[in-house]
Amino acid sequence: MRKLVTPLLLLLLPAIASAETITPVSQNISVGTPLLWAIFFGLVIVVLLIDLVFVGGGKQHRVSLKEAGTWSLIWITLAMLFGAGLWWYLDHHYTRELANTKVLEYLTGYLVEKSLAVDNVFVWLMLFNFFAIPFELQKRVLTYGVLGAIVMRTIMIFAGVWLIEQFHWMLYLFGAFLLFTGIKMWWMADKEVHLENNPLIKWIKNHYPVTTELRGERFFVTENGIRMMTPLFLALVMVEISDLIFAVDSIPAIFAITSDPFIILTSNIFAILGLRAMYFLLADMADRFSYLKYGLALVLVFIGIKMMMIDIYKIPVGISLAVVATLIGSSVLISLAKTKEKSNA
């Protein structure tokens, strides 16, 4: 698969190089030219098609740890190569200072979104366990879930950019929301969630007939003349709802790092693209990261505070990157150490 992805990037880079030199811009203005937007969307579409057609993204099969690890590496490598290509483009057409600033924003945004997405993985695992969805059917649900997340986040990001451009005070509202969410995540980290009491699941079951058992990879079936929803589709609905909820948490976070819609969208989408592979990579060892939610909660608190004091003191992007990496890394190390202690006890 790497042999397919790398030549694709090599083919795209000359197209960037052929563009005419552009007048330098301020660091506060978006660097997204029509060419860069076209290359980004084209790259995403091509790689998604490779995943769906050649890897069988929608076909029923159990994702192995090796496949999940390979695709996780591919998505991360692709995201880093895109960042390197973006730096080369900005350095060539603008200034090195702008290139360094924008790519640092991109990397910080990517790390923040990737880190917060881990909590989404835990929710997916809980949903699939609740609906008793076997591993060989989970990939089909997550394929649609990721595609839906890409569409939703694209709309929400451009809406957020417009809101902040029109109403600067929205930054303070986003910051307060993130601060509240972080505190709530810390408080709820060790509490058990009972999905059988979820009002949305109850409402759907009361308004639409649902089969008691799965029907393979089918979302709907007709039995005795009645069109019925399967638990697989109900799981998909809940996955999409969880994507929407986490987007509401994570998208405001990146506005504390940059207001450039190109940087926001590219870092966000590249983080989402690897989310499905990350799920299958972590699904069998989610219990080993019991303290990760505390690290994610602190990340939200830090970003919320940063956003609320943005007009008083703007914390440098490099410091933000270091803080986020330290919080996530520390929570992972603590989780692994505690797991080792329990296993040795």
Coordinates of C-alpha atoms in Angstrom, one line a residue:
M1 CA 0.0 0.0 0.0
R2 CA 2.9 2.4 0.7
K3 CA 3.9 1.9 -2.9
L4 CA 0.6 3.3 -4.0
V5 CA 0.5 6.3 -1.6
T6 CA 4.1 7.6 -2.0
P7 CA 4.0 7.8 -5.9
L8 CA 0.7 9.6 -5.6
L9 CA 2.4 12.3 -3.5
L10 CA 5.3 12.5 -5.8
L11 CA 3.0 13.1 -8.7
L12 CA 1.2 15.9 -6.8
L13 CA 4.2 17.8 -5.7
P14 CA 5.3 18.9 -9.2
A15 CA 1.9 20.4 -9.7
I16 CA 2.5 22.5 -6.6
A17 CA 5.9 23.5 -7.9
S18 CA 4.5 24.7 -11.2
A19 CA 2.3 27.3 -9.5
E20 CA 3.4 30.9 -9.9
T21 CA 5.0 32.6 -6.9
I22 CA 2.3 34.3 -4.9
T23 CA 2.4 37.6 -3.1
P24 CA 3.4 37.1 0.6
V25 CA 0.5 37.0 3.1
S26 CA 0.1 37.7 6.7
Q27 CA 0.2 34.8 9.2
N28 CA -3.4 35.6 10.1
I29 CA -4.7 35.0 6.6
S30 CA -5.5 31.5 5.2
V31 CA -2.7 29.9 3.1
G32 CA -5.3 27.8 1.4
T33 CA -5.0 28.5 -2.3
P34 CA -7.3 26.9 -4.9
L35 CA -4.4 24.6 -5.9
L36 CA -3.8 23.5 -2.3
W37 CA -7.5 22.9 -1.7
A38 CA -7.7 20.8 -4.9
I39 CA -4.6 18.7 -4.0
F40 CA -5.9 18.1 -0.5
F41 CA -9.4 17.0 -1.5
G42 CA -8.0 15.0 -4.4
L43 CA -5.6 13.2 -2.1
V44 CA -8.3 12.4 0.4
I45 CA -10.7 11.0 -2.3
V46 CA -8.0 8.9 -3.9
V47 CA -6.8 7.3 -0.6
L48 CA -10.4 6.7 0.5
L49 CA -11.1 4.9 -2.8
I50 CA -8.0 2.8 -2.4
D51 CA -9.2 1.9 1.1
L52 CA -12.7 1.1 -0.1
V53 CA -11.9 -0.7 -3.3
F54 CA -8.6 -2.4 -2.9
V55 CA -8.7 -3.1 0.9
G56 CA -12.4 -3.8 0.9
G57 CA -13.5 -1.2 3.4
G58 CA -17.2 -2.1 3.1
K59 CA -16.8 -5.9 2.8
Q60 CA -17.4 -8.2 5.8
H61 CA -14.2 -9.4 7.3
R62 CA -12.4 -9.3 10.6
V63 CA -9.7 -6.6 10.7
S64 CA -6.5 -8.1 12.0
L65 CA -4.0 -6.4 14.3
K66 CA -1.5 -6.4 11.4
E67 CA -3.9 -4.7 9.0
A68 CA -4.9 -2.1 11.6
G69 CA -1.3 -1.4 12.4
T70 CA -0.4 -1.1 8.7
W71 CA -3.2 1.3 8.0
S72 CA -2.5 3.4 11.1
L73 CA 1.1 3.8 9.9
I74 CA -0.1 4.7 6.4
W75 CA -2.5 7.4 7.7
I76 CA 0.1 8.9 10.0
T77 CA 2.8 8.8 7.3
L78 CA 0.4 10.4 4.8
A79 CA -0.4 13.2 7.3
M80 CA 3.3 13.9 7.9
L81 CA 4.1 13.9 4.2
F82 CA 1.3 16.3 3.6
G83 CA 2.8 18.6 6.4
A84 CA 6.2 18.3 4.7
G85 CA 4.8 19.2 1.3
L86 CA 2.9 22.1 2.8
W87 CA 6.1 23.4 4.5
W88 CA 8.0 23.1 1.2
Y89 CA 5.2 25.0 -0.7
L90 CA 5.0 27.8 1.8
D91 CA 8.8 28.1 2.1
H92 CA 9.1 28.3 -1.7
H93 CA 6.3 30.7 -2.4
Y94 CA 6.2 32.8 0.8
T95 CA 8.7 32.9 3.7
R96 CA 10.3 30.3 5.9
E97 CA 8.8 32.0 9.0
L98 CA 5.3 31.5 7.6
A99 CA 6.1 27.9 6.6
N100 CA 7.4 27.1 10.1
T101 CA 4.4 28.8 11.8
K102 CA 1.7 27.2 9.7
V103 CA 3.2 23.7 9.7
L104 CA 3.6 23.9 13.5
E105 CA -0.1 24.9 13.7
Y106 CA -0.9 21.9 11.5
L107 CA 1.1 19.4 13.6
T108 CA -0.4 20.8 16.8
G109 CA -3.9 20.6 15.5
Y110 CA -3.3 17.1 14.2
L111 CA -2.0 15.9 17.6
V112 CA -4.9 17.6 19.5
E113 CA -7.6 16.1 17.2
K114 CA -5.9 12.7 17.2
S115 CA -5.6 12.7 20.9
L116 CA -9.2 13.7 21.5
A117 CA -10.3 11.1 19.0
V118 CA -9.1 8.3 21.3
D119 CA -12.1 9.0 23.6
N120 CA -14.3 8.4 20.6
V121 CA -12.6 5.0 20.2
F122 CA -13.6 4.0 23.7
V123 CA -17.3 5.0 23.0
W124 CA -17.3 3.0 19.8
L125 CA -16.1 -0.1 21.7
M126 CA -18.8 0.4 24.3
L127 CA -21.5 0.8 21.6
F128 CA -20.4 -2.4 19.7
N129 CA -20.3 -4.4 22.9
F130 CA -23.8 -3.2 23.8
F131 CA -25.3 -4.1 20.4
A132 CA -23.2 -7.3 20.3
I133 CA -21.7 -6.3 16.9
P134 CA -19.0 -8.9 15.9
F135 CA -15.6 -7.6 14.7
E136 CA -16.2 -8.7 11.1
L137 CA -19.2 -6.3 10.9
Q138 CA -17.7 -3.4 12.8
K139 CA -15.6 -2.2 9.8
R140 CA -18.7 -1.7 7.7
V141 CA -20.3 0.5 10.4
L142 CA -17.1 2.5 10.9
T143 CA -16.6 3.0 7.2
Y144 CA -19.9 4.9 7.0
G145 CA -19.2 6.5 10.3
V146 CA -15.9 8.0 9.2
L147 CA -17.4 9.2 5.9
G148 CA -20.2 10.9 7.8
A149 CA -17.7 12.4 10.2
I150 CA -15.7 14.0 7.4
V151 CA -18.9 15.6 5.9
M152 CA -20.1 16.8 9.3
R153 CA -16.7 18.3 10.4
T154 CA -16.2 20.0 7.1
I155 CA -19.5 21.8 7.5
M156 CA -18.9 22.6 11.2
I157 CA -15.4 23.9 10.6
F158 CA -16.5 26.4 7.9
A159 CA -19.5 27.4 10.1
G160 CA -17.1 27.9 13.0
V161 CA -14.7 30.0 11.0
W162 CA -17.6 32.2 9.8
L163 CA -18.9 32.6 13.3
I164 CA -15.6 33.7 14.7
E165 CA -15.0 36.1 11.9
Q166 CA -18.4 37.7 12.6
F167 CA -18.4 37.4 16.4
H168 CA -15.0 37.4 18.0
W169 CA -16.5 36.9 21.4
M170 CA -17.4 33.3 20.3
L171 CA -13.8 32.4 21.1
Y172 CA -14.5 33.0 24.8
L173 CA -17.7 31.0 24.5
F174 CA -15.8 28.1 22.9
G175 CA -13.1 28.4 25.6
A176 CA -15.6 28.2 28.4
F177 CA -17.3 25.3 26.8
L178 CA -14.0 23.4 26.5
L179 CA -13.1 24.2 30.1
F180 CA -16.5 22.8 31.3
T181 CA -16.2 19.8 29.0
G182 CA -12.7 19.0 30.4
I183 CA -13.9 19.2 34.0
K184 CA -16.9 17.0 33.2
M185 CA -14.7 14.5 31.4
W186 CA -12.4 14.3 34.4
W187 CA -15.4 13.8 36.8
M188 CA -17.0 11.1 34.5
A189 CA -13.7 9.3 33.7
D190 CA -14.3 6.4 36.0
K191 CA -18.1 6.3 35.9
E192 CA -20.0 3.6 34.1
V193 CA -22.4 4.4 31.3
H194 CA -25.6 2.5 31.0
L195 CA -26.7 2.5 27.3
E196 CA -29.9 0.7 28.1
N197 CA -31.2 3.9 29.6
N198 CA -30.1 6.1 26.6
P199 CA -33.2 8.2 25.6
L200 CA -32.3 8.2 21.9
I201 CA -32.1 4.4 21.7
K202 CA -35.4 4.1 23.6
W203 CA -37.0 6.7 21.3
I204 CA -35.9 4.9 18.1
K205 CA -37.1 1.5 19.3
N206 CA -40.5 3.0 20.3
H207 CA -40.9 4.6 16.9
Y208 CA -39.4 2.1 14.5
P209 CA -39.4 -1.7 14.5
V210 CA -36.0 -3.2 15.3
T211 CA -35.1 -6.9 14.8
T212 CA -33.9 -8.7 17.9
E213 CA -30.9 -10.2 16.1
L214 CA -28.4 -9.1 13.4
R215 CA -29.1 -10.0 9.8
G216 CA -25.6 -10.2 8.5
E217 CA -24.3 -6.8 7.3
R218 CA -27.8 -5.6 6.3
F219 CA -29.1 -2.4 7.8
F220 CA -32.8 -3.0 6.9
V221 CA -34.8 -6.1 6.3
T222 CA -38.5 -6.8 5.4
E223 CA -40.2 -9.5 7.5
N224 CA -43.9 -10.3 7.3
G225 CA -44.4 -7.3 5.1
I226 CA -42.9 -5.0 7.7
R227 CA -39.7 -3.0 7.0
M228 CA -37.5 -3.3 10.1
M229 CA -34.2 -1.8 11.2
T230 CA -31.4 -4.1 12.3
P231 CA -29.2 -3.5 15.4
L232 CA -26.4 -2.9 12.9
F233 CA -28.1 0.2 11.6
L234 CA -28.9 1.3 15.2
A235 CA -25.2 1.0 16.0
L236 CA -24.4 3.1 13.0
V237 CA -26.8 5.8 14.1
M238 CA -25.2 5.9 17.5
V239 CA -21.7 6.0 16.0
E240 CA -22.7 9.0 13.9
I241 CA -24.2 10.7 17.0
S242 CA -21.0 10.1 18.9
D243 CA -19.0 11.6 16.0
L244 CA -21.2 14.7 16.1
I245 CA -20.8 15.0 19.9
F246 CA -17.0 14.7 19.8
A247 CA -16.8 17.1 16.9
V248 CA -18.6 19.7 19.1
D249 CA -15.8 19.1 21.7
S250 CA -12.8 18.8 19.4
I251 CA -13.4 21.4 16.7
P252 CA -13.5 24.4 19.1
A253 CA -10.2 23.2 20.5
I254 CA -8.3 23.8 17.3
F255 CA -9.5 27.4 17.1
A256 CA -7.3 28.0 20.1
I257 CA -4.3 27.0 17.9
T258 CA -5.2 28.7 14.5
S259 CA -8.0 30.5 12.7
D260 CA -6.8 29.4 9.3
P261 CA -9.6 27.2 7.8
F262 CA -7.1 25.3 5.6
I263 CA -5.0 24.3 8.5
I264 CA -8.0 23.5 10.7
L265 CA -9.7 21.3 8.1
T266 CA -6.6 19.5 6.8
S267 CA -5.3 18.6 10.4
N268 CA -8.8 17.5 11.4
I269 CA -9.5 15.4 8.3
F270 CA -6.2 13.6 8.4
A271 CA -6.8 12.8 12.1
I272 CA -10.2 11.4 11.3
L273 CA -8.9 9.3 8.3
G274 CA -6.9 7.2 10.7
L275 CA -9.6 6.9 13.3
R276 CA -11.0 3.6 12.1
A277 CA -7.6 1.9 11.9
M278 CA -6.8 3.2 15.4
Y279 CA -10.0 1.7 16.7
F280 CA -9.1 -1.8 15.6
L281 CA -5.5 -1.3 16.9
L282 CA -6.7 -0.3 20.4
A283 CA -9.9 -2.4 20.6
D284 CA -8.2 -5.3 22.3
M285 CA -6.2 -3.3 24.7
A286 CA -8.5 -0.4 25.6
D287 CA -8.5 -1.4 29.3
R288 CA -4.7 -0.8 29.4
F289 CA -5.3 3.0 29.0
S290 CA -7.6 3.6 31.9
Y291 CA -5.8 6.9 32.8
L292 CA -5.9 8.3 29.3
K293 CA -9.2 10.1 29.8
Y294 CA -7.7 12.1 32.6
G295 CA -5.0 13.3 30.2
L296 CA -7.6 14.2 27.6
A297 CA -9.6 16.1 30.2
L298 CA -6.5 18.1 31.1
V299 CA -5.9 18.8 27.4
L300 CA -9.4 20.3 27.1
V301 CA -9.0 22.4 30.2
F302 CA -5.6 23.7 29.0
I303 CA -7.0 24.6 25.5
G304 CA -10.1 26.1 27.1
I305 CA -8.0 28.4 29.3
K306 CA -5.8 29.3 26.4
M307 CA -8.8 30.3 24.3
M308 CA -10.3 32.4 27.0
M309 CA -7.1 34.4 27.5
I310 CA -6.3 34.7 23.8
D311 CA -6.6 38.5 23.9
I312 CA -4.6 38.9 27.0
Y313 CA -1.7 36.5 26.3
K314 CA -1.4 34.2 23.3
I315 CA 0.4 31.1 24.3
P316 CA 2.9 30.2 21.5
V317 CA 1.9 27.2 19.3
G318 CA 5.2 25.4 20.2
I319 CA 4.4 25.5 23.9
S320 CA 0.9 24.3 23.2
L321 CA 2.3 21.4 21.2
A322 CA 4.7 20.5 24.1
V323 CA 1.9 20.7 26.7
V324 CA -0.5 18.5 24.8
A325 CA 2.2 15.9 24.0
T326 CA 3.3 15.9 27.6
L327 CA -0.2 15.4 29.0
I328 CA -1.1 12.7 26.6
G329 CA 2.3 10.9 26.9
S330 CA 2.2 11.0 30.7
S331 CA -1.3 9.6 30.9
V332 CA -0.4 6.8 28.5
L333 CA 2.8 6.0 30.6
I334 CA 0.8 6.1 33.9
S335 CA -1.8 3.8 32.4
L336 CA 0.7 1.3 31.2
A337 CA 2.5 1.4 34.6
K338 CA -0.7 0.9 36.5
T339 CA -1.7 -2.0 34.2
K340 CA 1.7 -3.6 34.8
E341 CA 1.3 -3.2 38.6
K342 CA -2.1 -5.0 38.5
S343 CA -0.8 -7.8 36.3
N344 CA 2.1 -8.4 38.7
A345 CA 0.0 -8.2 41.8

